[in-house]
PDB file of C-alpha atoms in Angstrom:
ATOM      1  CA  MET A   1       0.000   0.000   0.000  1.00 51.00           C
ATOM      2  CA  LYS A   2       2.826   2.363   0.919  1.00 44.00           C
ATOM      3  CA  LYS A   3       4.568   1.629  -2.386  1.00 46.00           C
ATOM      4  CA  PHE A   4       1.326   2.328  -4.265  1.00 40.00           C
ATOM      5  CA  LEU A   5       0.871   5.678  -2.523  1.00 41.00           C
ATOM      6  CA  THR A   6       4.478   6.587  -3.271  1.00 39.00           C
ATOM      7  CA  PHE A   7       3.991   5.695  -6.931  1.00 38.00           C
ATOM      8  CA  SER A   8       0.735   7.687  -7.085  1.00 40.00           C
ATOM      9  CA  ALA A   9       2.453  10.707  -5.583  1.00 40.00           C
ATOM     10  CA  PHE A  10       5.205  10.381  -8.193  1.00 39.00           C
ATOM     11  CA  VAL A  11       2.676  10.221 -11.038  1.00 39.00           C
ATOM     12  CA  LEU A  12       0.865  13.283  -9.689  1.00 41.00           C
ATOM     13  CA  PHE A  13       4.135  15.192  -9.318  1.00 40.00           C
ATOM     14  CA  PHE A  14       5.220  14.225 -12.836  1.00 39.00           C
ATOM     15  CA  GLY A  15       1.845  15.335 -14.149  1.00 45.00           C
ATOM     16  CA  LEU A  16       2.240  18.686 -12.431  1.00 39.00           C
ATOM     17  CA  LEU A  17       5.614  19.139 -14.070  1.00 39.00           C
ATOM     18  CA  LEU A  18       4.074  18.520 -17.480  1.00 47.00           C
ATOM     19  CA  ASN A  19       0.969  20.505 -16.542  1.00 57.00           C
ATOM     20  CA  SER A  20      -0.968  17.763 -18.308  1.00 74.00           C
ATOM     21  CA  PHE A  21      -3.256  15.113 -16.854  1.00 75.00           C
ATOM     22  CA  ILE A  22      -4.639  12.134 -18.750  1.00 77.00           C
ATOM     23  CA  THR A  23      -7.393   9.782 -17.618  1.00 79.00           C
ATOM     24  CA  ARG A  24      -8.460   6.844 -19.724  1.00 72.00           C
ATOM     25  CA  GLY A  25     -11.487   4.710 -20.413  1.00 74.00           C
ATOM     26  CA  LYS A  26     -11.842   1.999 -23.020  1.00 83.00           C
ATOM     27  CA  ASP A  27     -12.587   4.606 -25.664  1.00 93.00           C
ATOM     28  CA  ILE A  28     -12.716   8.048 -24.025  1.00 96.00           C
ATOM     29  CA  VAL A  29      -9.574   9.942 -23.037  1.00 96.00           C
ATOM     30  CA  VAL A  30      -9.736  13.084 -20.886  1.00 97.00           C
ATOM     31  CA  VAL A  31      -6.719  15.381 -21.138  1.00 97.00           C
ATOM     32  CA  LYS A  32      -6.051  18.623 -19.273  1.00 97.00           C
ATOM     33  CA  ASN A  33      -3.232  21.021 -20.098  1.00 96.00           C
ATOM     34  CA  LYS A  34      -2.564  24.745 -19.707  1.00 95.00           C
ATOM     35  CA  VAL A  35      -4.901  25.693 -22.538  1.00 97.00           C
ATOM     36  CA  PHE A  36      -7.856  23.292 -22.527  1.00 98.00           C
ATOM     37  CA  VAL A  37      -9.595  20.284 -21.038  1.00 98.00           C
ATOM     38  CA  VAL A  38     -10.774  17.838 -23.676  1.00 98.00           C
ATOM     39  CA  GLU A  39     -12.906  14.713 -23.664  1.00 98.00           C
ATOM     40  CA  TYR A  40     -11.734  12.764 -26.713  1.00 98.00           C
ATOM     41  CA  SER A  41     -13.150   9.685 -28.459  1.00 98.00           C
ATOM     42  CA  GLN A  42     -10.446   7.444 -29.851  1.00 97.00           C
ATOM     43  CA  LYS A  43     -13.142   5.473 -31.699  1.00 97.00           C
ATOM     44  CA  LEU A  44     -14.503   8.516 -33.517  1.00 98.00           C
ATOM     45  CA  LYS A  45     -11.040  10.124 -33.727  1.00 98.00           C
ATOM     46  CA  GLN A  46     -12.697  13.383 -32.697  1.00 98.00           C
ATOM     47  CA  PRO A  47     -13.228  15.453 -29.558  1.00 98.00           C
ATOM     48  CA  LEU A  48     -16.566  15.079 -27.783  1.00 98.00           C
ATOM     49  CA  SER A  49     -16.195  18.298 -25.811  1.00 98.00           C
ATOM     50  CA  LEU A  50     -13.517  20.838 -24.989  1.00 98.00           C
ATOM     51  CA  LYS A  51     -13.340  23.635 -22.406  1.00 98.00           C
ATOM     52  CA  TYR A  52     -11.101  26.695 -22.323  1.00 98.00           C
ATOM     53  CA  GLU A  53     -10.885  30.122 -20.689  1.00 98.00           C
ATOM     54  CA  SER A  54     -10.898  33.152 -22.975  1.00 98.00           C
ATOM     55  CA  THR A  55      -9.199  36.156 -21.395  1.00 97.00           C
ATOM     56  CA  SER A  56      -7.661  39.337 -22.735  1.00 95.00           C
ATOM     57  CA  ARG A  57      -4.205  38.057 -23.689  1.00 95.00           C
ATOM     58  CA  PRO A  58      -1.683  40.026 -25.740  1.00 93.00           C
ATOM     59  CA  THR A  59      -0.611  38.698 -29.136  1.00 93.00           C
ATOM     60  CA  ASN A  60       3.118  38.072 -28.798  1.00 95.00           C
ATOM     61  CA  VAL A  61       3.789  35.189 -31.212  1.00 93.00           C
ATOM     62  CA  ASN A  62       2.713  34.166 -34.700  1.00 92.00           C
ATOM     63  CA  ARG A  63       1.566  30.730 -35.833  1.00 90.00           C
ATOM     64  CA  GLY A  64       3.688  30.928 -39.013  1.00 88.00           C
ATOM     65  CA  SER A  65       3.690  27.520 -40.725  1.00 87.00           C
ATOM     66  CA  MET A  66       2.775  25.626 -37.542  1.00 92.00           C
ATOM     67  CA  ASP A  67       0.681  22.520 -38.205  1.00 94.00           C
ATOM     68  CA  PHE A  68      -1.185  20.025 -36.050  1.00 97.00           C
ATOM     69  CA  TYR A  69       0.645  17.196 -34.295  1.00 98.00           C
ATOM     70  CA  THR A  70      -0.439  13.853 -32.866  1.00 97.00           C
ATOM     71  CA  GLU A  71      -0.151  12.867 -29.210  1.00 96.00           C
ATOM     72  CA  PRO A  72       1.736   9.780 -27.979  1.00 93.00           C
ATOM     73  CA  ASN A  73      -0.427   6.775 -27.053  1.00 93.00           C
ATOM     74  CA  ILE A  74      -3.704   8.480 -28.028  1.00 96.00           C
ATOM     75  CA  ILE A  75      -5.575   7.622 -31.228  1.00 97.00           C
ATOM     76  CA  THR A  76      -6.566  10.896 -32.906  1.00 98.00           C
ATOM     77  CA  SER A  77      -7.288  12.096 -36.387  1.00 98.00           C
ATOM     78  CA  THR A  78      -4.267  12.755 -38.587  1.00 98.00           C
ATOM     79  CA  SER A  79      -3.551  14.727 -41.744  1.00 97.00           C
ATOM     80  CA  GLU A  80      -4.920  11.786 -43.783  1.00 97.00           C
ATOM     81  CA  ASP A  81      -8.449  12.566 -42.541  1.00 98.00           C
ATOM     82  CA  TYR A  82      -8.310  16.043 -44.089  1.00 97.00           C
ATOM     83  CA  LYS A  83      -6.921  15.262 -47.542  1.00 96.00           C
ATOM     84  CA  ASN A  84      -8.884  16.081 -50.684  1.00 94.00           C
ATOM     85  CA  ASN A  85     -12.170  16.843 -48.974  1.00 97.00           C
ATOM     86  CA  GLU A  86     -14.204  19.770 -47.636  1.00 98.00           C
ATOM     87  CA  TRP A  87     -13.118  19.330 -44.025  1.00 98.00           C
ATOM     88  CA  ASP A  88     -10.773  21.824 -42.389  1.00 98.00           C
ATOM     89  CA  LYS A  89      -8.601  21.181 -39.357  1.00 98.00           C
ATOM     90  CA  GLY A  90     -10.844  23.249 -37.149  1.00 98.00           C
ATOM     91  CA  HIS A  91      -9.459  24.609 -33.883  1.00 98.00           C
ATOM     92  CA  LEU A  92     -11.812  24.333 -30.909  1.00 98.00           C
ATOM     93  CA  ALA A  93      -9.655  26.454 -28.580  1.00 98.00           C
ATOM     94  CA  PRO A  94      -8.617  29.196 -31.053  1.00 98.00           C
ATOM     95  CA  ALA A  95      -4.948  29.693 -31.856  1.00 97.00           C
ATOM     96  CA  ALA A  96      -5.410  33.478 -31.916  1.00 96.00           C
ATOM     97  CA  THR A  97      -6.763  33.457 -28.353  1.00 97.00           C
ATOM     98  CA  PHE A  98      -3.622  31.726 -27.080  1.00 97.00           C
ATOM     99  CA  SER A  99      -0.942  33.591 -29.015  1.00 96.00           C
ATOM    100  CA  ASP A 100       0.467  35.200 -25.874  1.00 95.00           C
ATOM    101  CA  ASN A 101       3.376  32.736 -25.829  1.00 94.00           C
ATOM    102  CA  MET A 102       4.721  29.916 -27.966  1.00 96.00           C
ATOM    103  CA  GLU A 103       3.927  27.173 -25.444  1.00 96.00           C
ATOM    104  CA  ASN A 104       0.228  28.045 -25.378  1.00 96.00           C
ATOM    105  CA  LEU A 105       0.043  28.523 -29.126  1.00 97.00           C
ATOM    106  CA  LYS A 106       1.657  25.149 -29.785  1.00 97.00           C
ATOM    107  CA  GLN A 107      -0.811  23.371 -27.496  1.00 97.00           C
ATOM    108  CA  THR A 108      -3.689  24.641 -29.644  1.00 98.00           C
ATOM    109  CA  PHE A 109      -2.182  22.673 -32.544  1.00 98.00           C
ATOM    110  CA  SER A 110      -2.606  19.302 -30.865  1.00 98.00           C
ATOM    111  CA  TYR A 111      -4.993  17.025 -32.766  1.00 98.00           C
ATOM    112  CA  LEU A 112      -6.840  16.780 -29.453  1.00 98.00           C
ATOM    113  CA  ASN A 113      -7.953  20.359 -30.191  1.00 98.00           C
ATOM    114  CA  CYS A 114      -8.828  19.647 -33.821  1.00 98.00           C
ATOM    115  CA  ALA A 115     -12.177  18.765 -35.399  1.00 98.00           C
ATOM    116  CA  LEU A 116     -13.360  17.883 -38.882  1.00 98.00           C
ATOM    117  CA  GLN A 117     -15.106  21.156 -39.634  1.00 98.00           C
ATOM    118  CA  GLN A 118     -16.696  22.135 -42.926  1.00 98.00           C
ATOM    119  CA  GLN A 119     -14.293  24.590 -44.541  1.00 98.00           C
ATOM    120  CA  ASP A 120     -16.754  27.448 -45.087  1.00 98.00           C
ATOM    121  CA  LEU A 121     -17.978  27.183 -41.497  1.00 98.00           C
ATOM    122  CA  ASN A 122     -14.433  27.144 -40.121  1.00 98.00           C
ATOM    123  CA  ARG A 123     -13.265  30.085 -42.209  1.00 98.00           C
ATOM    124  CA  GLY A 124     -16.531  32.009 -41.954  1.00 98.00           C
ATOM    125  CA  GLU A 125     -19.101  32.269 -39.174  1.00 98.00           C
ATOM    126  CA  TRP A 126     -17.169  30.102 -36.682  1.00 98.00           C
ATOM    127  CA  LYS A 127     -14.123  32.329 -37.098  1.00 98.00           C
ATOM    128  CA  LEU A 128     -16.247  35.461 -36.768  1.00 98.00           C
ATOM    129  CA  LEU A 129     -17.727  34.196 -33.492  1.00 98.00           C
ATOM    130  CA  GLU A 130     -14.182  33.544 -32.213  1.00 98.00           C
ATOM    131  CA  GLU A 131     -13.291  37.126 -33.094  1.00 98.00           C
ATOM    132  CA  GLN A 132     -16.360  38.313 -31.190  1.00 98.00           C
ATOM    133  CA  GLU A 133     -15.250  36.271 -28.167  1.00 98.00           C
ATOM    134  CA  ARG A 134     -11.993  38.213 -28.157  1.00 97.00           C
ATOM    135  CA  GLU A 135     -13.973  41.435 -28.167  1.00 97.00           C
ATOM    136  CA  TRP A 136     -16.074  40.206 -25.256  1.00 98.00           C
ATOM    137  CA  ASP A 137     -13.103  38.986 -23.227  1.00 98.00           C
ATOM    138  CA  ASN A 138     -11.615  42.494 -23.290  1.00 97.00           C
ATOM    139  CA  LYS A 139     -14.425  43.397 -20.884  1.00 97.00           C
ATOM    140  CA  GLU A 140     -14.667  40.210 -18.805  1.00 98.00           C
ATOM    141  CA  PRO A 141     -13.242  36.673 -18.801  1.00 98.00           C
ATOM    142  CA  LEU A 142     -15.203  33.955 -20.594  1.00 98.00           C
ATOM    143  CA  SER A 143     -15.524  30.258 -19.809  1.00 98.00           C
ATOM    144  CA  ILE A 144     -16.235  28.386 -23.028  1.00 98.00           C
ATOM    145  CA  LYS A 145     -17.280  24.815 -23.745  1.00 98.00           C
ATOM    146  CA  VAL A 146     -17.551  23.374 -27.242  1.00 98.00           C
ATOM    147  CA  GLU A 147     -19.642  20.236 -27.697  1.00 98.00           C
ATOM    148  CA  LEU A 148     -19.508  18.067 -30.808  1.00 98.00           C
ATOM    149  CA  LEU A 149     -22.655  16.127 -31.634  1.00 98.00           C
ATOM    150  CA  PHE A 150     -22.701  12.864 -33.567  1.00 98.00           C
ATOM    151  CA  ASP A 151     -25.785  11.060 -34.855  1.00 97.00           C
ATOM    152  CA  LYS A 152     -26.893   8.433 -37.373  1.00 96.00           C
ATOM    153  CA  ASP A 153     -26.178  10.875 -40.197  1.00 93.00           C
ATOM    154  CA  SER A 154     -22.581  11.535 -39.130  1.00 98.00           C
ATOM    155  CA  LYS A 155     -20.287  10.638 -42.002  1.00 97.00           C
ATOM    156  CA  ILE A 156     -17.473   8.128 -41.492  1.00 98.00           C
ATOM    157  CA  LEU A 157     -14.521   8.937 -43.727  1.00 98.00           C
ATOM    158  CA  PRO A 158     -12.548   6.250 -45.594  1.00 96.00           C
ATOM    159  CA  SER A 159      -9.643   7.100 -43.253  1.00 95.00           C
ATOM    160  CA  GLY A 160     -11.786   6.046 -40.266  1.00 96.00           C
ATOM    161  CA  ALA A 161     -12.615   9.363 -38.586  1.00 98.00           C
ATOM    162  CA  THR A 162     -16.234  10.370 -37.985  1.00 98.00           C
ATOM    163  CA  VAL A 163     -17.414  13.837 -39.006  1.00 98.00           C
ATOM    164  CA  PRO A 164     -19.422  15.736 -36.336  1.00 98.00           C
ATOM    165  CA  SER A 165     -22.958  16.698 -37.336  1.00 98.00           C
ATOM    166  CA  TYR A 166     -23.144  19.786 -35.107  1.00 98.00           C
ATOM    167  CA  PHE A 167     -21.019  22.074 -32.967  1.00 98.00           C
ATOM    168  CA  ILE A 168     -22.503  23.765 -29.898  1.00 98.00           C
ATOM    169  CA  LYS A 169     -20.568  26.540 -28.204  1.00 98.00           C
ATOM    170  CA  HIS A 170     -21.527  27.503 -24.632  1.00 98.00           C
ATOM    171  CA  ILE A 171     -20.102  30.867 -23.532  1.00 98.00           C
ATOM    172  CA  TYR A 172     -20.259  31.985 -19.896  1.00 98.00           C
ATOM    173  CA  PHE A 173     -19.470  35.597 -18.955  1.00 98.00           C
ATOM    174  CA  ASN A 174     -17.714  35.244 -15.603  1.00 98.00           C
ATOM    175  CA  LYS A 175     -18.522  38.679 -14.138  1.00 97.00           C
ATOM    176  CA  THR A 176     -22.085  39.275 -15.297  1.00 97.00           C
ATOM    177  CA  GLY A 177     -23.195  35.636 -15.149  1.00 97.00           C
ATOM    178  CA  VAL A 178     -24.646  35.736 -18.674  1.00 97.00           C
ATOM    179  CA  TRP A 179     -24.782  32.637 -20.893  1.00 97.00           C
ATOM    180  CA  LYS A 180     -24.761  32.655 -24.695  1.00 98.00           C
ATOM    181  CA  CYS A 181     -25.021  29.435 -26.715  1.00 98.00           C
ATOM    182  CA  TYR A 182     -24.713  28.804 -30.444  1.00 98.00           C
ATOM    183  CA  LYS A 183     -25.451  25.651 -32.449  1.00 98.00           C
ATOM    184  CA  PHE A 184     -23.902  25.257 -35.891  1.00 98.00           C
ATOM    185  CA  PRO A 185     -24.698  22.442 -38.331  1.00 98.00           C
ATOM    186  CA  ASN A 186     -21.417  21.198 -39.787  1.00 98.00           C
ATOM    187  CA  VAL A 187     -22.238  22.478 -43.260  1.00 98.00           C
ATOM    188  CA  LYS A 188     -21.682  25.646 -45.259  1.00 98.00           C
ATOM    189  CA  PRO A 189     -23.418  28.403 -43.240  1.00 98.00           C
ATOM    190  CA  VAL A 190     -26.517  30.039 -44.677  1.00 97.00           C
ATOM    191  CA  ASN A 191     -26.859  32.663 -41.911  1.00 97.00           C
ATOM    192  CA  LYS A 192     -24.688  35.011 -39.869  1.00 98.00           C
ATOM    193  CA  TRP A 193     -23.226  33.598 -36.653  1.00 98.00           C
ATOM    194  CA  ILE A 194     -25.606  35.622 -34.496  1.00 98.00           C
ATOM    195  CA  ASN A 195     -28.562  33.774 -36.067  1.00 98.00           C
ATOM    196  CA  TYR A 196     -27.277  30.442 -34.733  1.00 98.00           C
ATOM    197  CA  GLU A 197     -27.875  31.448 -31.118  1.00 98.00           C
ATOM    198  CA  ILE A 198     -30.007  28.988 -29.152  1.00 98.00           C
ATOM    199  CA  LYS A 199     -31.413  28.824 -25.645  1.00 96.00           C
ATOM    200  CA  CYS A 200     -28.794  27.558 -23.212  1.00 95.00           C
ATOM    201  CA  ILE A 201     -30.301  24.401 -21.752  1.00 83.00           C
ATOM    202  CA  LYS A 202     -27.259  22.669 -20.281  1.00 59.00           C
ATOM    203  CA  HIS A 203     -23.670  23.748 -19.828  1.00 51.00           C
TER     204      HIS A 203
END
């Protein structure tokens, strides 16, 4: 028992050094680092949900040619899932929000933070909502959770990854206690981001 406690303390200490914690199930992996907490499905090769804090950070570094990277011992999507199709490597925790230092920026390029997102959605209304978040967080910190929804119509790619059907973003304003929630079908948008607002039922 004493040896087990010593080992557990060592694992906890090592985790603190890395500032990253991983818990495992048969399929689901939960990972926490300095930027986000993600619940990831190794079967779907996609995140199920991801949480991050959006605060007014300065922009000190540039993403340049930085690309996504895989994580050791976790089955994620890879570049093969995004070849010759309409799906972008969509950030859930935005790179621009965490460009205050290179360590934070690099963590946003983990495939744990990457979703198969329709290219026009990723480059259009989703991006515009992220820009609005950075306007909001100049006034007060935000706690944000992104949920990915999968259903019987979710497409399975030849590479094995499953495409989310919907993205729901829950935004909590930490000072005023206001919630804003948005649900986007994973298709080319037909409306402005503000028109995708829904009633916040659960957070």
